[in-house]
Short mmCIF file of N, CA and C in Angstrom, two decimals:
data_model
loop_
_atom_site.label_atom_id
_atom_site.label_comp_id
_atom_site.label_asym_id
_atom_site.label_seq_id
_atom_site.Cartn_x
_atom_site.Cartn_y
_atom_site.Cartn_z
N UNK A 1 151.81 156.13 -43.81
CA UNK A 1 153.47 156.29 -43.99
C UNK A 1 154.22 154.89 -43.84
N UNK A 2 155.44 154.77 -44.14
CA UNK A 2 156.07 153.25 -42.95
C UNK A 2 155.81 153.08 -42.28
N UNK A 3 155.84 154.23 -41.66
CA UNK A 3 155.79 154.28 -39.82
C UNK A 3 154.41 152.76 -39.72
N UNK A 4 153.14 153.52 -40.51
CA UNK A 4 152.15 152.91 -40.26
C UNK A 4 152.71 151.11 -40.21
N UNK A 5 153.22 150.78 -41.05
CA UNK A 5 153.64 149.08 -41.16
C UNK A 5 154.89 148.46 -40.42
N UNK A 6 155.84 149.72 -39.74
CA UNK A 6 156.09 148.48 -38.77
C UNK A 6 155.46 148.02 -37.21
N UNK A 7 155.90 146.61 -37.63
CA UNK A 7 155.69 146.27 -35.98
C UNK A 7 155.98 146.77 -34.55
N UNK A 8 155.74 146.97 -33.77
CA UNK A 8 156.28 148.25 -33.03
C UNK A 8 155.98 147.04 -31.81
N UNK A 9 155.12 145.32 -31.84
CA UNK A 9 156.01 144.61 -30.40
C UNK A 9 157.02 143.70 -30.60
N UNK A 10 158.30 143.64 -31.59
CA UNK A 10 159.50 143.39 -31.22
C UNK A 10 160.32 143.91 -31.34
N UNK A 11 160.85 145.25 -30.82
CA UNK A 11 162.46 146.22 -32.02
C UNK A 11 163.04 145.24 -32.49
N UNK A 12 163.45 143.86 -33.08
CA UNK A 12 164.68 143.15 -33.11
C UNK A 12 163.67 142.00 -34.49
N UNK A 13 162.28 143.04 -34.86
CA UNK A 13 161.60 142.87 -35.98
C UNK A 13 161.49 143.33 -37.54
N UNK A 14 162.31 144.30 -36.76
CA UNK A 14 163.15 145.05 -38.54
C UNK A 14 163.76 146.20 -38.17
N UNK A 15 164.19 146.91 -39.18
CA UNK A 15 165.56 147.22 -39.33
C UNK A 15 165.47 148.84 -39.46
N UNK A 16 166.62 149.61 -40.11
CA UNK A 16 166.81 150.49 -40.51
C UNK A 16 167.41 149.79 -41.96
N UNK A 17 167.56 149.57 -42.31
CA UNK A 17 168.66 148.88 -43.61
C UNK A 17 166.50 147.78 -44.56
N UNK A 18 166.07 146.73 -43.90
CA UNK A 18 164.63 146.29 -44.04
C UNK A 18 163.98 147.87 -43.88
N UNK A 19 163.65 148.26 -43.44
CA UNK A 19 162.80 149.66 -43.68
C UNK A 19 163.05 150.51 -45.25
N UNK A 20 163.89 150.99 -45.02
CA UNK A 20 164.75 150.92 -46.68
C UNK A 20 164.83 150.57 -47.46
N UNK A 21 164.38 149.10 -47.68
CA UNK A 21 164.28 147.86 -48.36
C UNK A 21 162.98 148.26 -49.17
N UNK A 22 162.39 148.82 -47.45
CA UNK A 22 160.36 148.49 -47.65
C UNK A 22 160.00 149.20 -48.83
N UNK A 23 159.27 148.81 -49.41
CA UNK A 23 157.60 149.61 -50.39
C UNK A 23 156.42 149.55 -50.36
N UNK A 24 156.04 151.27 -50.07
CA UNK A 24 154.54 151.16 -50.42
C UNK A 24 154.94 152.02 -51.65
N UNK A 25 153.80 151.68 -52.37
CA UNK A 25 153.33 152.79 -53.50
C UNK A 25 151.70 152.94 -53.73
N UNK A 26 151.92 154.77 -53.94
CA UNK A 26 151.20 155.27 -53.82
C UNK A 26 150.20 155.85 -55.51
N UNK A 27 149.20 155.47 -55.67
CA UNK A 27 148.17 155.64 -56.98
C UNK A 27 148.65 157.88 -57.08
N UNK A 28 149.32 158.44 -57.96
CA UNK A 28 149.54 159.48 -57.85
C UNK A 28 148.44 160.60 -57.63
N UNK A 29 147.53 159.72 -58.07
CA UNK A 29 145.85 160.61 -58.51
C UNK A 29 145.15 160.77 -57.15
N UNK A 30 145.14 159.83 -57.00
CA UNK A 30 143.82 160.00 -55.89
C UNK A 30 144.61 159.84 -54.55
N UNK A 31 146.12 159.01 -54.19
CA UNK A 31 146.46 158.95 -52.72
C UNK A 31 146.50 157.73 -52.57
N UNK A 32 145.53 156.76 -52.73
CA UNK A 32 145.36 155.31 -52.75
C UNK A 32 146.06 155.01 -52.93
N UNK A 33 146.54 153.68 -51.50
CA UNK A 33 147.71 152.79 -51.14
C UNK A 33 147.50 151.43 -52.19
N UNK A 34 148.73 151.49 -53.48
CA UNK A 34 147.96 150.39 -54.33
C UNK A 34 148.61 148.85 -53.90
N UNK A 35 149.99 149.64 -52.77
CA UNK A 35 151.23 148.44 -53.68
C UNK A 35 151.89 148.19 -52.14
N UNK A 36 152.59 146.54 -52.07
CA UNK A 36 152.84 147.85 -49.83
C UNK A 36 153.70 146.34 -50.65
N UNK A 37 155.66 146.31 -50.51
CA UNK A 37 156.29 145.56 -49.78
C UNK A 37 157.23 145.75 -48.63
N UNK A 38 157.44 145.34 -47.73
CA UNK A 38 157.00 145.35 -46.83
C UNK A 38 158.06 143.54 -45.84
N UNK A 39 160.22 144.12 -46.06
CA UNK A 39 160.47 143.30 -44.97
C UNK A 39 161.11 143.28 -43.18
N UNK A 40 161.03 142.33 -43.27
CA UNK A 40 161.37 142.21 -41.55
C UNK A 40 162.68 141.19 -41.70
N UNK A 41 162.64 140.94 -40.04
CA UNK A 41 163.71 139.54 -40.39
C UNK A 41 163.08 138.72 -38.60
N UNK A 42 163.47 137.52 -39.87
CA UNK A 42 163.51 136.17 -39.44
C UNK A 42 163.93 135.64 -39.10
N UNK A 43 164.96 134.54 -37.89
CA UNK A 43 165.75 134.14 -37.30
C UNK A 43 167.14 135.39 -37.44
N UNK A 44 167.53 136.04 -37.07
CA UNK A 44 168.59 137.00 -38.21
C UNK A 44 168.78 137.03 -39.93
N UNK A 45 167.71 136.22 -40.45
CA UNK A 45 167.45 136.71 -41.92
C UNK A 45 166.48 137.64 -42.38
N UNK A 46 166.93 138.19 -43.37
CA UNK A 46 165.82 139.17 -44.06
C UNK A 46 165.35 138.14 -44.92
N UNK A 47 163.74 138.83 -44.69
CA UNK A 47 162.22 138.14 -45.46
C UNK A 47 161.54 138.96 -45.82
N UNK A 48 159.97 138.35 -46.71
CA UNK A 48 159.75 139.67 -47.01
C UNK A 48 158.64 139.49 -46.05
N UNK A 49 157.80 140.99 -45.32
CA UNK A 49 156.50 140.06 -44.89
C UNK A 49 155.60 139.59 -45.41
N UNK A 50 155.62 141.39 -45.97
CA UNK A 50 153.83 141.06 -46.22
C UNK A 50 155.08 142.17 -48.06
N UNK A 51 153.57 141.24 -49.46
CA UNK A 51 154.66 141.26 -50.47
C UNK A 51 152.77 141.64 -51.26
N UNK A 52 152.11 142.76 -51.67
CA UNK A 52 151.63 142.34 -52.85
C UNK A 52 150.50 143.91 -52.97
N UNK A 53 149.17 143.51 -54.17
CA UNK A 53 149.40 144.40 -54.95
C UNK A 53 147.40 144.66 -55.27
N UNK A 54 147.20 145.63 -54.92
CA UNK A 54 145.60 145.00 -55.19
C UNK A 54 144.78 145.22 -56.70
N UNK A 55 143.68 144.39 -57.08
CA UNK A 55 143.26 143.51 -57.84
C UNK A 55 143.88 144.75 -59.71
N UNK A 56 143.21 145.87 -58.82
CA UNK A 56 143.07 147.53 -60.73
C UNK A 56 144.16 146.75 -60.72
N UNK A 57 145.60 147.18 -60.36
CA UNK A 57 146.54 147.62 -60.55
C UNK A 57 147.51 146.61 -61.02
N UNK A 58 147.34 145.21 -60.49
CA UNK A 58 148.22 143.94 -60.76
C UNK A 58 148.72 143.53 -62.42
N UNK A 59 149.77 143.81 -63.09
CA UNK A 59 150.00 143.55 -64.04
C UNK A 59 150.92 144.14 -64.64
N UNK A 60 150.76 145.20 -64.13
CA UNK A 60 152.24 146.76 -64.23
C UNK A 60 152.95 147.08 -64.07
N UNK A 61 154.49 145.72 -63.57
CA UNK A 61 155.46 145.68 -62.72
C UNK A 61 155.88 145.80 -61.49
N UNK A 62 155.05 146.29 -61.04
CA UNK A 62 154.73 147.11 -59.46
C UNK A 62 155.55 146.18 -58.74
N UNK A 63 154.92 144.61 -58.53
CA UNK A 63 155.79 143.79 -57.76
C UNK A 63 156.90 143.42 -57.65
N UNK A 64 157.53 143.34 -59.04
CA UNK A 64 158.88 143.49 -59.73
C UNK A 64 159.74 143.86 -58.64
N UNK A 65 158.95 145.62 -59.10
CA UNK A 65 160.28 146.64 -58.98
C UNK A 65 160.28 146.40 -57.33
N UNK A 66 158.62 146.04 -56.93
CA UNK A 66 159.01 146.57 -55.47
C UNK A 66 160.33 145.80 -54.92
N UNK A 67 160.11 144.24 -55.05
CA UNK A 67 161.68 142.87 -54.85
C UNK A 67 162.08 143.88 -55.50
N UNK A 68 163.02 144.03 -56.40
CA UNK A 68 164.30 144.50 -57.46
C UNK A 68 164.94 145.71 -56.46
N UNK A 69 164.10 146.57 -56.35
CA UNK A 69 164.46 147.47 -55.18
C UNK A 69 165.00 146.63 -54.31
N UNK A 70 164.82 146.26 -53.21
CA UNK A 70 164.98 145.55 -51.86
C UNK A 70 165.79 144.47 -51.58
N UNK A 71 166.31 143.71 -53.14
CA UNK A 71 167.09 143.03 -53.49
C UNK A 71 168.57 143.77 -53.38
N UNK A 72 168.30 144.90 -53.76
CA UNK A 72 169.16 146.34 -54.38
C UNK A 72 169.27 146.34 -52.61
N UNK A 73 168.72 147.20 -52.61
CA UNK A 73 168.94 148.15 -51.30
C UNK A 73 169.19 146.49 -50.06
N UNK A 74 169.14 145.60 -50.18
CA UNK A 74 169.71 144.64 -48.35
C UNK A 74 171.17 144.04 -49.18
N UNK A 75 171.79 143.75 -50.31
CA UNK A 75 171.84 143.01 -50.96
C UNK A 75 173.54 143.06 -50.38
N UNK A 76 174.09 144.29 -49.99
CA UNK A 76 175.25 144.30 -49.31
C UNK A 76 175.65 143.89 -47.74
N UNK A 77 174.41 144.03 -47.21
CA UNK A 77 173.87 144.21 -45.86
C UNK A 77 173.32 141.91 -45.79
N UNK A 78 172.67 141.19 -46.30
CA UNK A 78 171.71 139.75 -46.05
C UNK A 78 171.77 138.78 -47.02
N UNK A 79 173.12 138.49 -47.62
CA UNK A 79 172.83 137.78 -48.43
C UNK A 79 172.28 136.67 -48.89
N UNK A 80 171.00 136.54 -48.14
CA UNK A 80 169.50 135.45 -48.53
C UNK A 80 168.59 136.70 -47.85
N UNK A 81 166.74 136.52 -48.70
CA UNK A 81 166.68 137.14 -49.06
C UNK A 81 165.16 135.68 -49.47
N UNK A 82 164.25 136.02 -47.92
CA UNK A 82 162.91 134.88 -47.41
C UNK A 82 161.68 135.51 -47.97
N UNK A 83 161.43 133.77 -48.66
CA UNK A 83 160.19 134.72 -48.54
C UNK A 83 159.63 133.18 -49.24
N UNK A 84 158.45 133.50 -48.75
CA UNK A 84 156.89 132.16 -47.85
C UNK A 84 155.72 132.10 -49.19
N UNK A 85 155.77 130.88 -49.63
CA UNK A 85 154.80 132.06 -50.23
C UNK A 85 153.39 130.14 -50.92
N UNK A 86 153.03 130.19 -51.17
CA UNK A 86 151.49 129.28 -50.84
C UNK A 86 151.56 128.94 -52.06
N UNK A 87 151.88 127.62 -52.06
CA UNK A 87 152.49 126.67 -53.64
C UNK A 87 150.67 126.90 -54.31
N UNK A 88 151.41 127.55 -55.88
CA UNK A 88 150.05 127.87 -56.67
C UNK A 88 149.33 129.11 -56.75
N UNK A 89 150.50 129.48 -56.45
CA UNK A 89 149.77 131.16 -55.60
C UNK A 89 150.13 131.39 -57.36
N UNK A 90 149.57 132.07 -57.93
CA UNK A 90 149.89 133.24 -58.76
C UNK A 90 151.09 133.84 -59.17
N UNK A 91 152.23 134.26 -58.30
CA UNK A 91 153.12 135.24 -58.33
C UNK A 91 153.82 134.33 -57.55
N UNK A 92 154.13 133.13 -58.49
CA UNK A 92 155.57 132.07 -57.85
C UNK A 92 156.18 132.36 -59.64
N UNK A 93 155.54 132.18 -59.77
CA UNK A 93 156.74 132.40 -61.54
C UNK A 93 156.59 134.07 -61.31
N UNK A 94 156.56 135.22 -60.67
CA UNK A 94 157.18 136.12 -61.10
C UNK A 94 158.21 136.32 -59.90
N UNK A 95 158.46 135.58 -58.23
CA UNK A 95 159.16 135.11 -57.37
C UNK A 95 160.61 134.61 -58.89
N UNK A 96 160.44 133.51 -58.98
CA UNK A 96 161.54 132.25 -60.36
C UNK A 96 161.55 133.93 -61.42
N UNK A 97 161.27 134.30 -61.44
CA UNK A 97 161.34 135.35 -62.85
C UNK A 97 162.78 136.41 -61.68
N UNK A 98 163.19 135.98 -60.50
CA UNK A 98 163.27 137.27 -59.74
C UNK A 98 164.79 136.45 -59.47
N UNK A 99 164.38 135.09 -59.53
CA UNK A 99 165.61 134.15 -59.25
C UNK A 99 165.49 133.56 -57.91
N UNK A 100 164.27 134.17 -57.32
CA UNK A 100 164.49 133.01 -56.35
C UNK A 100 164.45 131.34 -56.05
N UNK A 101 164.27 130.99 -55.72
CA UNK A 101 164.44 129.20 -55.41
C UNK A 101 163.41 128.50 -54.99
N UNK A 102 163.58 127.67 -54.85
CA UNK A 102 162.26 126.27 -53.63
C UNK A 102 163.77 126.63 -52.84
N UNK A 103 162.81 126.58 -51.80
CA UNK A 103 163.26 126.05 -50.42
C UNK A 103 162.60 125.31 -49.97
N UNK A 104 162.69 125.09 -48.30
CA UNK A 104 161.94 123.66 -48.75
C UNK A 104 160.70 123.60 -48.19
N UNK A 105 159.96 122.20 -48.53
CA UNK A 105 158.31 122.14 -48.64
C UNK A 105 158.26 121.95 -47.24
N UNK A 106 157.05 123.12 -46.78
CA UNK A 106 156.75 123.26 -45.40
C UNK A 106 155.07 123.36 -45.26
N UNK A 107 154.51 122.06 -45.01
CA UNK A 107 153.49 121.94 -44.86
C UNK A 107 152.90 121.97 -43.25
N UNK A 108 151.70 122.98 -43.74
CA UNK A 108 151.12 123.20 -41.51
C UNK A 108 149.70 122.52 -41.92
N UNK A 109 149.48 121.88 -41.20
CA UNK A 109 147.74 121.34 -41.22
C UNK A 109 146.83 122.27 -40.06
N UNK A 110 145.66 122.15 -40.35
CA UNK A 110 145.21 123.46 -39.25
C UNK A 110 143.80 122.64 -39.86
N UNK A 111 142.99 122.81 -38.63
CA UNK A 111 141.67 122.20 -38.65
C UNK A 111 140.41 122.52 -37.85
N UNK A 112 139.77 122.61 -37.21
CA UNK A 112 138.69 123.06 -36.41
C UNK A 112 137.84 123.08 -35.66
N UNK A 113 138.06 122.91 -34.21
CA UNK A 113 137.96 122.10 -33.30
C UNK A 113 136.73 121.99 -33.62
N UNK A 114 136.96 121.30 -32.84
CA UNK A 114 135.40 120.56 -32.35
C UNK A 114 134.23 121.40 -31.53
N UNK A 115 133.34 121.91 -31.81
CA UNK A 115 132.87 122.34 -30.77
C UNK A 115 131.80 121.23 -29.38
N UNK A 116 132.63 121.05 -28.35
CA UNK A 116 131.57 120.66 -27.14
C UNK A 116 130.64 120.67 -26.97
N UNK A 117 129.69 120.23 -26.18
CA UNK A 117 128.64 120.14 -26.19
C UNK A 117 128.63 120.19 -25.09
#
């Protein structure tokens, strides 16, 4: 159920429009969840919180259809849909084909803290 994917810790993190624009896709035969596209609010702008398709179902256009649906639902409410992706991710071509344009490059440094003895 979509409600299982709605964050409850911050009521301002989503709204009815973004919930309607979000999609969960199930295999009709097995009932297995095979794909999701969840939208959220980030700084009062629509953003993709999560998009993914399990490997066995990739390459069938599912992610494209989910994102096109999301863009159609939000078009009269939000002029921009933000999407963050790691550079080099195979899905980048999908996003470019849908009209997403590269924004500012964000670099985050991560490290493993030293273990004090």
